[in-house]
Coordinates of C-alpha atoms and ligand atoms in Angstrom, one line a residue:
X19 CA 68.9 92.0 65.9
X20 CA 72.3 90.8 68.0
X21 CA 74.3 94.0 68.1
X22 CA 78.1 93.8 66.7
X23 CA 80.3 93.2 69.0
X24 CA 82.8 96.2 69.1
X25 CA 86.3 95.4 69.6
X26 CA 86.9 97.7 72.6
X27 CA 85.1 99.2 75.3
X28 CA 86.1 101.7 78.2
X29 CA 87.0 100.9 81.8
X30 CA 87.7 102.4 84.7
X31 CA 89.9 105.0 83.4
X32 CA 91.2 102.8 80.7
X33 CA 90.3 101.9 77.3
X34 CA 89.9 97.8 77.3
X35 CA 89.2 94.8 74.8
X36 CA 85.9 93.5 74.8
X37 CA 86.5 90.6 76.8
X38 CA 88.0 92.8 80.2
X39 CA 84.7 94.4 80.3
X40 CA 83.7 92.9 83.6
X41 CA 82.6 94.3 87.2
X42 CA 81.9 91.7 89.8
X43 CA 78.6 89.8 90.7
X44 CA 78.6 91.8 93.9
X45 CA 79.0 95.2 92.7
X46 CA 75.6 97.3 93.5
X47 CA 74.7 97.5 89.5
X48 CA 74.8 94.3 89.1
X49 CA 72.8 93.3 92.7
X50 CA 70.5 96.4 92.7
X51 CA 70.4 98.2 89.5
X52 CA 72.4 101.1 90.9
X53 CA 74.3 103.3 88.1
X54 CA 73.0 106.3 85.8
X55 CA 73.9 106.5 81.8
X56 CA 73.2 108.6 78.9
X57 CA 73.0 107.8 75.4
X58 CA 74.9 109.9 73.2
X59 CA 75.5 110.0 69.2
X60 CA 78.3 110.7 67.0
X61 CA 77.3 111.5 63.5
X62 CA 79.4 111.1 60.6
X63 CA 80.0 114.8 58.9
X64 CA 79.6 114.3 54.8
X65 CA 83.3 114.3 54.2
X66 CA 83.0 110.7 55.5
X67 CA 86.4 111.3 57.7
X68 CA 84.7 113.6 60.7
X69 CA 82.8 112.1 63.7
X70 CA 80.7 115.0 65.5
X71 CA 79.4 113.9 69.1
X72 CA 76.3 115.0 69.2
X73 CA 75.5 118.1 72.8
X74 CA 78.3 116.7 74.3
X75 CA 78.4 118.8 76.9
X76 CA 74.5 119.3 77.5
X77 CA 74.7 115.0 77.7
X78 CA 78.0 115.2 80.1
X79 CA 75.4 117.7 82.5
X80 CA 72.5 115.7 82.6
X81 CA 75.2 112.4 83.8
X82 CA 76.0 114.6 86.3
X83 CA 72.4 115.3 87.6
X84 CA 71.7 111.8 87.4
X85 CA 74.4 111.3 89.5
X86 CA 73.5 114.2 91.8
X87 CA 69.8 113.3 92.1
X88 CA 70.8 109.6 92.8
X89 CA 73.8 111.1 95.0
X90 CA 76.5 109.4 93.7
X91 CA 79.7 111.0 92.7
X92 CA 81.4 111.1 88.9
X93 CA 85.0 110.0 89.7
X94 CA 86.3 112.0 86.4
X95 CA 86.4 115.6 85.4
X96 CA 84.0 116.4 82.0
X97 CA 87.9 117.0 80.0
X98 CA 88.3 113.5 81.1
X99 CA 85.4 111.8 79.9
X100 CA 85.7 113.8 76.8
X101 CA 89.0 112.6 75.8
X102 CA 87.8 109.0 77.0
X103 CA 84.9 109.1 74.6
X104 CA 87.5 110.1 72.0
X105 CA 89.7 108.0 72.8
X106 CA 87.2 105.0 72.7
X107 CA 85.4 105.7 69.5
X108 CA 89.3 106.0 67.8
X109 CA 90.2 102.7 69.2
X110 CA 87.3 100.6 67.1
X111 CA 88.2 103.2 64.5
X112 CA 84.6 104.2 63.9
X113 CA 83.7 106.4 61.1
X114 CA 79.7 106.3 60.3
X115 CA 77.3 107.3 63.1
X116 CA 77.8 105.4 66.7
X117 CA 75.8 105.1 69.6
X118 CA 77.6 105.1 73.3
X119 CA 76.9 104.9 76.0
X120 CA 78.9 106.6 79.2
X121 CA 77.6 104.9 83.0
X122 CA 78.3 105.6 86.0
X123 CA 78.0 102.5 88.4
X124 CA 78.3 101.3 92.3
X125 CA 80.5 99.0 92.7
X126 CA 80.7 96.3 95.9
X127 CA 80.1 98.0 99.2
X128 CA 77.2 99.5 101.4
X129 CA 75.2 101.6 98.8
X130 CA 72.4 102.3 101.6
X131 CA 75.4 104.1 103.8
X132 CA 74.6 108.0 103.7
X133 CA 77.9 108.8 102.3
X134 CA 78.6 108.3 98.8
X135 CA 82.3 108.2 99.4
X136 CA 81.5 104.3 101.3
X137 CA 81.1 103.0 98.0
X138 CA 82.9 102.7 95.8
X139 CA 82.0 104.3 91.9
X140 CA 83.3 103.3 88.9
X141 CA 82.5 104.3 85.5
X142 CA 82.5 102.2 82.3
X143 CA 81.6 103.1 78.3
X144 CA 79.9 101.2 75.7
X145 CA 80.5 102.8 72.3
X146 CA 78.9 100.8 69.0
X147 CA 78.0 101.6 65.1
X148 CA 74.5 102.6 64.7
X149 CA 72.8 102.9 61.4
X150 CA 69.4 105.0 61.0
X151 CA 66.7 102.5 61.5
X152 CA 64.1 101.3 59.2
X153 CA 61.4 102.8 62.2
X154 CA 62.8 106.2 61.1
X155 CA 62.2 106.4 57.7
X156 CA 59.1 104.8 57.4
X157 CA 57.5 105.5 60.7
X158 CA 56.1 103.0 63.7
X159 CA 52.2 101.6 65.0
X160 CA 52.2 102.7 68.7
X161 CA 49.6 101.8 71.2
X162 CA 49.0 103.1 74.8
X163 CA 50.5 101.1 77.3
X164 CA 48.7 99.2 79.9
X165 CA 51.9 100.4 82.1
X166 CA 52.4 103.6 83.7
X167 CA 55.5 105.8 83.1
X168 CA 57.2 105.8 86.3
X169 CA 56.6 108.6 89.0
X170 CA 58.6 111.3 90.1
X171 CA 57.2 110.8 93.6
X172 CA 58.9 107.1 93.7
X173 CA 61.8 107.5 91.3
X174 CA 63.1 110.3 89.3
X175 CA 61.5 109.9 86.1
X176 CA 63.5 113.3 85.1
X177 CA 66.8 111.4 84.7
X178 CA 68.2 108.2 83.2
X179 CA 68.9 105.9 86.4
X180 CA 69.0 102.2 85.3
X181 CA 66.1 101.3 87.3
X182 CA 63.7 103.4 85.5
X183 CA 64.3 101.2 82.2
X184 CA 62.8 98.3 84.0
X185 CA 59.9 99.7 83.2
X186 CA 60.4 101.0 79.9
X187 CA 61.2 97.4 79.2
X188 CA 58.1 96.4 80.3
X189 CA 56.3 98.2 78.1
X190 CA 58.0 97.8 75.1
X191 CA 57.8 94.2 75.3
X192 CA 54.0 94.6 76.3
X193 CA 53.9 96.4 73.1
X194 CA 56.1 93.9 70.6
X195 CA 54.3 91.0 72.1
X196 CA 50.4 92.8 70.9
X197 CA 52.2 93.3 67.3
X198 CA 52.9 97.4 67.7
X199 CA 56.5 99.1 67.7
X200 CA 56.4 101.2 70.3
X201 CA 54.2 101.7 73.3
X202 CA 53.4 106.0 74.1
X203 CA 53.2 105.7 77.9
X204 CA 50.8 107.8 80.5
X205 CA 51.9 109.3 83.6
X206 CA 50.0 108.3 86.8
X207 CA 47.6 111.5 86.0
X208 CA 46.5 109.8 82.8
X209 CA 48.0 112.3 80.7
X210 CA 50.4 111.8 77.8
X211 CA 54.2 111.0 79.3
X212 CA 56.4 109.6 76.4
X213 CA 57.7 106.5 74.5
X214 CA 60.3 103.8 76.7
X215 CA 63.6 105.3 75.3
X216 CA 62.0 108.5 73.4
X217 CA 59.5 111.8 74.1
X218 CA 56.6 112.8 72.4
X219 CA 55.2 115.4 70.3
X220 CA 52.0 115.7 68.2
X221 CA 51.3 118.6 65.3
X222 CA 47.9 120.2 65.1
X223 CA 47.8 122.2 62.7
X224 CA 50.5 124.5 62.7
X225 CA 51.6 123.8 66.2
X226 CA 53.7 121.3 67.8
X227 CA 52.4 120.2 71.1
X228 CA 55.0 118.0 73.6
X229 CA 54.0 117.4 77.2
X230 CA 56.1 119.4 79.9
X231 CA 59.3 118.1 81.5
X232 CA 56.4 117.9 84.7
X233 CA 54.6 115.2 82.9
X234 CA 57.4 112.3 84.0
X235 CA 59.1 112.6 81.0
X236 CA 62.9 112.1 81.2
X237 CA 64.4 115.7 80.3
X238 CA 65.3 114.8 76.9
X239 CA 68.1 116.5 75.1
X240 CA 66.7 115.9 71.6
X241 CA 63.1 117.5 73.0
X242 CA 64.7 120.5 73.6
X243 CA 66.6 120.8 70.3
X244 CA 63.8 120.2 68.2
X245 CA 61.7 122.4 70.4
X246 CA 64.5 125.5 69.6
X247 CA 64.6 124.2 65.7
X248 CA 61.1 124.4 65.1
X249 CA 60.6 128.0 67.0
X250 CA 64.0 129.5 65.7
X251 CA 64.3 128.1 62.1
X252 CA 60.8 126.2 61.3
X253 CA 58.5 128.9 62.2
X254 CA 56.1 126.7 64.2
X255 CA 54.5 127.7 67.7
X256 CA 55.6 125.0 70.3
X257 CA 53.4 124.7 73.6
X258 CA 55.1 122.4 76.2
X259 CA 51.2 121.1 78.1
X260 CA 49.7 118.3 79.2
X261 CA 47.9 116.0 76.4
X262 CA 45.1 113.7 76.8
X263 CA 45.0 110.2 75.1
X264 CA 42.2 110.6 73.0
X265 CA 43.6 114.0 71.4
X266 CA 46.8 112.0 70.1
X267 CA 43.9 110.1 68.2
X268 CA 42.8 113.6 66.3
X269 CA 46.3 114.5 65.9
X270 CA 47.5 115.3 62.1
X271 CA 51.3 114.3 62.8
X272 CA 53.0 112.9 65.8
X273 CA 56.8 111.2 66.4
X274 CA 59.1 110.3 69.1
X275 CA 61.9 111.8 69.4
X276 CA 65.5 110.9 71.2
X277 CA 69.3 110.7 70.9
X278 CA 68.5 106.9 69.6
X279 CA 65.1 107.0 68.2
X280 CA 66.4 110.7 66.4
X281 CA 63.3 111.4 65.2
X282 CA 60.7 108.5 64.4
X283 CA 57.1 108.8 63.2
X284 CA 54.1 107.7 64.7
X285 CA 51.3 106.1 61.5
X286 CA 48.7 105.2 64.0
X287 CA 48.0 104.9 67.9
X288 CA 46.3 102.1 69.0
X289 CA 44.8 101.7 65.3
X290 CA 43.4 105.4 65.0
X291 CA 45.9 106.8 61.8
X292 CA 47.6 110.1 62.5
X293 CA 46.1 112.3 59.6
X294 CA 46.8 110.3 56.8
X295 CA 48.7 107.5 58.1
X296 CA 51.6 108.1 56.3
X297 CA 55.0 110.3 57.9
X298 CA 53.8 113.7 57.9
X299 CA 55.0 116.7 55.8
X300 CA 56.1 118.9 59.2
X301 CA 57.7 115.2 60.8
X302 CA 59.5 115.0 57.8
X303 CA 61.3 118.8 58.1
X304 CA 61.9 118.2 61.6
X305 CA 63.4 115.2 60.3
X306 CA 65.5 116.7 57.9
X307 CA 66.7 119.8 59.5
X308 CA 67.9 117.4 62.6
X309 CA 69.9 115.5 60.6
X310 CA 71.0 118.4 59.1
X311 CA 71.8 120.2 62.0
X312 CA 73.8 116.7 63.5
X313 CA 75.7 116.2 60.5
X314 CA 77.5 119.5 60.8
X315 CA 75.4 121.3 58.0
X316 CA 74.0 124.0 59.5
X317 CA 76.9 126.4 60.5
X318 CA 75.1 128.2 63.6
X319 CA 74.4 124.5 65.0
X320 CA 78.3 123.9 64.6
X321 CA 79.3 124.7 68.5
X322 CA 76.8 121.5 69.6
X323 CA 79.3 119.3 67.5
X324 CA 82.7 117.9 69.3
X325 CA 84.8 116.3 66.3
X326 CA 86.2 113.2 67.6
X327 CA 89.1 113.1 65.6
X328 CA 90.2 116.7 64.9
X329 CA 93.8 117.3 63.8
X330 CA 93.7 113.5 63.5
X331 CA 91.7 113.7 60.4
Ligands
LIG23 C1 63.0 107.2 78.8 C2 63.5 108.1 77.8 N1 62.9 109.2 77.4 C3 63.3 110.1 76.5 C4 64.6 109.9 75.9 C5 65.1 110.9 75.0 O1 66.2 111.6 75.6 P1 67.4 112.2 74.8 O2 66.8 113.1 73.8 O3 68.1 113.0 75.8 O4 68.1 111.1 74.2 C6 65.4 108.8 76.3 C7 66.7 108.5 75.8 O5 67.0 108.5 74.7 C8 64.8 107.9 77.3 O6 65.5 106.8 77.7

């Protein structure tokens, strides 16, 4: 499905119609794949007036990791981006849940020169409406990849650099193309990594098992909140260890989880059903108390929520 075209994006310091959004053909991200992102949500509060982003902050630190691990340099201050994203999600005067997309690019020069400060960085932001998908409610058909997660002993797995999705694309094609939703990939160990855009957990019996951030897994905000919901408000045991293929098949439950899939079950893997094939009772309170908790309904949760238009209202 073509996404809608928003009417602004931001640029370089500035907020920009859709049409300015250009870097040039020689800039490093285009040539190479060099830049880092993250994708963040803002979720509409029930008054219908209120945008919340979503771990601002925690999101804002892992783009600078990213950026530290692939030594480039943010060129703005987190206050900075922070008003940006503001600014940006006012300008297309979105008020049900978005989906942006802050990134952190090379732009022309010598990117292979030791010092960062030879290149030169720029920093653009994609910001569009997203509804809750249909894979969400009712749940996805996964099936183990034929490709690898990527390894942290070639690229750094742990973060979101561009080039990593190059693989994650070619698994999830691998996987639409053989008639299944979303692929659950292995690490170079054989073990259990995570989905192409998402991380994984499986329930048996009362205990939700997720593989640890060791495992090539990209260190996933939304993994670590529903690993503190489910231990401080759901009462269930989490273990963070490595997980075989084969005990995904005797799982009861299992779902991906990220700040775009939110929290999406998996029915079957690789045509083995997940208990009874259906989204699970526990998937379905993690479900709820997430979108509780990002909707601004849970009062403790309230200091991971930055209201986008404030005094504005
Ligand atoms: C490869 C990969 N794994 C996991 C996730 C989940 O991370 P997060 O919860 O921080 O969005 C994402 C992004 O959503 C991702 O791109």
């Amino acid at each position: 499905m073509a996404k809608e075209t928003p009417a602004y994006l931001w640029l370089d310091g500035k907020v920009v119609a859709w049409r300015d959004g250009t870097i040039h053909v020689a800039s490093e991200a285009v040539v190479r794949g060099e830049s880092v992102f993250e994708g963040v949500r803002a979720y509409a509060g029930d008054d219908g007036k209120e945008l919340f982003i979503f771990r601002n902050q925690d999101h804002l630190d892992r783009l600078r990791q990213s950026a530290k691990i692939m030594r480039m340099t943010l060129p703005y201050s987190d206050e900075e981006l922070t008003a940006a994203f503001k600014a940006l999600i006012r300008a297309n005067g979105f008020r049900d849940n978005v989906h942006f997309r802050p990134t952190v690019y090379f732009g022309e020069g010598e990117s292979n020169q030791f010092d960062p400060s030879e290149i030169d960085t720029g920093m653009y932001c994609l910001a569009y409406r997203r509804t809750r998908s249909k894979a969400v409610t009712e749940g996805v058909k996964s099936c183990t990849s034929t490709w690898r997660r990527n390894t942290d002993v070639s690229t750094p797995s742990r973060i979101k650099a561009a080039g990593n999705y190059h693989n994650s694309r070619l698994a999830h094609v691998e996987a639409r193309m053989n008639g299944f939703s979303s692929p659950l990939m292995l690490n170079d160990r054989g073990k259990v990594s995570e989905g192409p855009a998402s991380c994984f957990m499986m329930i048996r019996g009362n205990r939700v098992i997720t593989p640890p951030v060791t495992a090539d897994i990209l260190e996933s905000i939304t993994r670590q909140t529903i690993i503190d919901l489910c231990r401080d408000d759901l009462g269930f045991e989490v273990i963070e260890r490595d997980i075989d293929r084969t005990e995904v098949y005797i799982a009861d439950e299992a779902f991906f989880c990220g700040s775009g899939a939110e929290v999406t079950p998996m029915l079957s893997l690789d045509h083995y059903p997940l208990g009874a094939g259906g989204v699970g009772p526990i998937t379905r309170r993690v479900q709820d108390h997430y979108f509780d908790v990002t909707a601004g309904r849970v009062e403790k949760y309230r200091h991971w929520l930055t209201p986008v238009y404030g005094t504005e209202g």
